[in-house]
Amino acid sequence: MQSITEQIKCLIIGSGPAGYTAAIYTARAGMEPVMYTGMNPGGQLTQTTEVENFPGYPEGITGPKMMDDFHKQALRFGTDIRFGHVSAVDFNSYPYEVTIDDEKKINAETIIISTGASAKWLGLESEARYNGFGVSGCAVCDGFFFKGQDVALVGAGDTAAEEATYLSKLVNKVYMLVRRDEFRASKPMIERVLNTPNIEVIFNTETLEVLGDGLNVTGIKTLNNKTGQEMDIPVSGLFVAIGHQPNTGIFKGSLEMDETGYIKTVPGSTATALEGVFCCGDAQDPRYRQAVTAAGTGCMAALDAERFLASRDSSLIHLAAAFTA
Ligand code: NDP
């Protein structure tokens, strides 16, 4: 039996700070937004610990609690929040057609893309083999399992610094592997790492292989890229914190992107090359990638979408008036 295509005014794809902010604004503007959360409702912030730099929380707040608050605020104004992911888009006709979970079809008059970004992996075969058996991409989710043990963590940005500090409170020792001779993280984060006695930072070091006994991780093989020396470090866990890539695969071929996959928007707005399709948050932002900037662009996308619908409606009214005159 063929399912009936649902007709909606405004579709929001993704449920991080950008998507929820777009939802709050579009719902208050009477656009009856429908949001599909994706497979990880709340996005990246649900995997973080303390957020200290989001304005309005003087004492800080945990990522999951903050996303719960976003969710409640979007619901309060009537956003239709649904669990599910967009599996295909067809932007060749209007209203745009979107497929949910390979089944349900939706026609949307305007679309706000806020699909965010995901953690990157090293790409080692052994890393994939032991994923979930000692290899993790999220210290907050999995750190608990390594209580009192030794672990390694790869990366040198703010995420890595934050995760190393978080882990240091749970585990015996953190080996932090930095591939260059310097960090990328911000100064306060670096200081926090360097002032934590059970974090040992090892510079100029790459991970060659994850070692294991067939069941669990038992160590890692590293290479000093200055001296060429290889070393085995016995650890029971490896945390990978080397950045993120935008979740924009389903839009490939439909929207303009940069070489990494970030969706291109008109500078100073959230407009994509397609009329009525807007993009906000980390899916279009390789530069700032903050919760607060994501929320800011979510607000912009809502206002851009509202103006798009208003101008389209007024041109239809003019057209109708011309026919009846
Ligand atoms: P970044 O892109 O900033 O850093 C990634 C790090 O991983 C770099 O140090 C990079 O090394 C390293 N790396 C990349 N590939 C490899 C590899 N194959 N092997 C070893 N190391 C590798 O990503 P983050 O996720 O850390 O941060 C993203 C953004 O989010 C940033 O703007 C950051 O400031 C922000 N952020 C803010 C937080 C906060 O304010 N509380 C918390 C977390 C993130 P190299 O330096 O050599 O390129």
PDB file of C-alpha atoms and ligand atoms in Angstrom, residues 44 48 50-53 120-123 154-162 177-186 189 205-207 240-244 282 286-290, ligand 1:
ATOM      1  CA  GLN A  44      27.107  16.188  20.386  1.00  0.00           C
ATOM      2  CA  THR A  48      29.988  16.233  26.840  1.00  0.00           C
ATOM      3  CA  GLU A  50      30.361  20.443  31.932  1.00  0.00           C
ATOM      4  CA  VAL A  51      29.514  23.361  29.636  1.00  0.00           C
ATOM      5  CA  GLU A  52      30.909  26.482  31.246  1.00  0.00           C
ATOM      6  CA  ASN A  53      30.776  28.918  28.352  1.00  0.00           C
ATOM      7  CA  LYS A 120      36.405  11.351  13.541  1.00  0.00           C
ATOM      8  CA  TRP A 121      38.356   8.099  13.880  1.00  0.00           C
ATOM      9  CA  LEU A 122      41.996   7.299  13.184  1.00  0.00           C
ATOM     10  CA  GLY A 123      41.060   4.800  10.488  1.00  0.00           C
ATOM     11  CA  VAL A 154      44.662  10.688  21.048  1.00  0.00           C
ATOM     12  CA  GLY A 155      44.207  14.345  20.134  1.00  0.00           C
ATOM     13  CA  ALA A 156      45.398  17.810  21.086  1.00  0.00           C
ATOM     14  CA  GLY A 157      42.378  20.074  20.638  1.00  0.00           C
ATOM     15  CA  ASP A 158      39.850  21.322  23.192  1.00  0.00           C
ATOM     16  CA  THR A 159      37.856  18.098  23.019  1.00  0.00           C
ATOM     17  CA  ALA A 160      40.952  16.022  23.765  1.00  0.00           C
ATOM     18  CA  ALA A 161      41.977  18.333  26.612  1.00  0.00           C
ATOM     19  CA  GLU A 162      38.489  18.231  28.091  1.00  0.00           C
ATOM     20  CA  LEU A 177      49.216  11.384  22.560  1.00  0.00           C
ATOM     21  CA  VAL A 178      49.851  14.562  20.585  1.00  0.00           C
ATOM     22  CA  ARG A 179      51.012  14.120  17.017  1.00  0.00           C
ATOM     23  CA  ARG A 180      52.856  17.440  16.738  1.00  0.00           C
ATOM     24  CA  ASP A 181      55.115  19.196  19.251  1.00  0.00           C
ATOM     25  CA  GLU A 182      52.271  21.468  20.346  1.00  0.00           C
ATOM     26  CA  PHE A 183      48.610  21.476  21.313  1.00  0.00           C
ATOM     27  CA  ARG A 184      45.772  22.927  19.295  1.00  0.00           C
ATOM     28  CA  ALA A 185      43.621  23.432  22.415  1.00  0.00           C
ATOM     29  CA  SER A 186      43.010  26.834  24.008  1.00  0.00           C
ATOM     30  CA  MET A 189      42.478  23.933  28.610  1.00  0.00           C
ATOM     31  CA  THR A 205      53.538  10.632  18.727  1.00  0.00           C
ATOM     32  CA  GLU A 206      51.253   8.761  16.351  1.00  0.00           C
ATOM     33  CA  THR A 207      49.181   5.663  17.034  1.00  0.00           C
ATOM     34  CA  VAL A 240      39.972   8.999  20.189  1.00  0.00           C
ATOM     35  CA  ALA A 241      39.324  12.762  20.319  1.00  0.00           C
ATOM     36  CA  ILE A 242      40.620  14.098  17.010  1.00  0.00           C
ATOM     37  CA  GLY A 243      37.807  16.302  15.798  1.00  0.00           C
ATOM     38  CA  HIS A 244      34.633  15.969  13.819  1.00  0.00           C
ATOM     39  CA  ASP A 282      28.116  22.666  12.761  1.00  0.00           C
ATOM     40  CA  PRO A 286      34.091  24.559  10.099  1.00  0.00           C
ATOM     41  CA  ARG A 287      35.356  27.560  12.034  1.00  0.00           C
ATOM     42  CA  TYR A 288      33.595  28.308  15.334  1.00  0.00           C
ATOM     43  CA  ARG A 289      31.723  25.063  16.154  1.00  0.00           C
ATOM     44  CA  GLN A 290      30.425  26.238  19.507  1.00  0.00           C
TER      45      GLN A 290
HETATM   46  P1  NDP B   1      40.041  20.173  16.600  1.00  0.00           P
HETATM   47  O1  NDP B   1      39.900  20.055  15.139  1.00  0.00           O
HETATM   48  O2  NDP B   1      40.167  21.516  17.230  1.00  0.00           O
HETATM   49  O3  NDP B   1      41.314  19.325  17.084  1.00  0.00           O
HETATM   50  C1  NDP B   1      41.556  18.044  16.608  1.00  0.00           C
HETATM   51  C2  NDP B   1      42.882  17.567  17.179  1.00  0.00           C
HETATM   52  O4  NDP B   1      43.082  16.210  16.805  1.00  0.00           O
HETATM   53  C3  NDP B   1      44.063  18.367  16.657  1.00  0.00           C
HETATM   54  O5  NDP B   1      44.960  18.626  17.686  1.00  0.00           O
HETATM   55  C4  NDP B   1      44.668  17.420  15.614  1.00  0.00           C
HETATM   56  O6  NDP B   1      46.060  17.513  15.508  1.00  0.00           O
HETATM   57  C5  NDP B   1      44.350  16.075  16.204  1.00  0.00           C
HETATM   58  N1  NDP B   1      44.287  15.037  15.168  1.00  0.00           N
HETATM   59  C6  NDP B   1      43.555  15.045  14.030  1.00  0.00           C
HETATM   60  N2  NDP B   1      43.746  13.906  13.341  1.00  0.00           N
HETATM   61  C7  NDP B   1      44.641  13.171  14.055  1.00  0.00           C
HETATM   62  C8  NDP B   1      45.243  11.922  13.871  1.00  0.00           C
HETATM   63  N3  NDP B   1      44.972  11.157  12.805  1.00  0.00           N
HETATM   64  N4  NDP B   1      46.125  11.483  14.805  1.00  0.00           N
HETATM   65  C9  NDP B   1      46.403  12.238  15.885  1.00  0.00           C
HETATM   66  N5  NDP B   1      45.865  13.442  16.127  1.00  0.00           N
HETATM   67  C10 NDP B   1      44.984  13.908  15.228  1.00  0.00           C
HETATM   68  O7  NDP B   1      38.781  19.359  17.209  1.00  0.00           O
HETATM   69  P2  NDP B   1      38.127  19.431  18.642  1.00  0.00           P
HETATM   70  O8  NDP B   1      37.065  18.399  18.594  1.00  0.00           O
HETATM   71  O9  NDP B   1      39.122  19.322  19.715  1.00  0.00           O
HETATM   72  O10 NDP B   1      37.452  20.862  18.739  1.00  0.00           O
HETATM   73  C11 NDP B   1      36.508  21.284  17.750  1.00  0.00           C
HETATM   74  C12 NDP B   1      35.984  22.696  18.093  1.00  0.00           C
HETATM   75  O11 NDP B   1      35.155  22.632  19.262  1.00  0.00           O
HETATM   76  C13 NDP B   1      37.105  23.659  18.384  1.00  0.00           C
HETATM   77  O12 NDP B   1      36.767  24.908  17.843  1.00  0.00           O
HETATM   78  C14 NDP B   1      37.129  23.714  19.886  1.00  0.00           C
HETATM   79  O13 NDP B   1      37.625  24.941  20.384  1.00  0.00           O
HETATM   80  C15 NDP B   1      35.653  23.516  20.254  1.00  0.00           C
HETATM   81  N6  NDP B   1      35.494  22.902  21.593  1.00  0.00           N
HETATM   82  C16 NDP B   1      35.268  23.706  22.651  1.00  0.00           C
HETATM   83  C17 NDP B   1      35.115  23.181  23.915  1.00  0.00           C
HETATM   84  C18 NDP B   1      34.849  24.107  25.040  1.00  0.00           C
HETATM   85  O14 NDP B   1      34.997  25.304  24.878  1.00  0.00           O
HETATM   86  N7  NDP B   1      34.430  23.625  26.209  1.00  0.00           N
HETATM   87  C19 NDP B   1      35.198  21.732  24.170  1.00  0.00           C
HETATM   88  C20 NDP B   1      35.467  20.960  22.981  1.00  0.00           C
HETATM   89  C21 NDP B   1      35.611  21.534  21.741  1.00  0.00           C
HETATM   90  P3  NDP B   1      46.793  18.798  14.857  1.00  0.00           P
HETATM   91  O15 NDP B   1      46.720  19.859  15.908  1.00  0.00           O
HETATM   92  O16 NDP B   1      48.169  18.280  14.616  1.00  0.00           O
HETATM   93  O17 NDP B   1      46.033  19.107  13.606  1.00  0.00           O
END
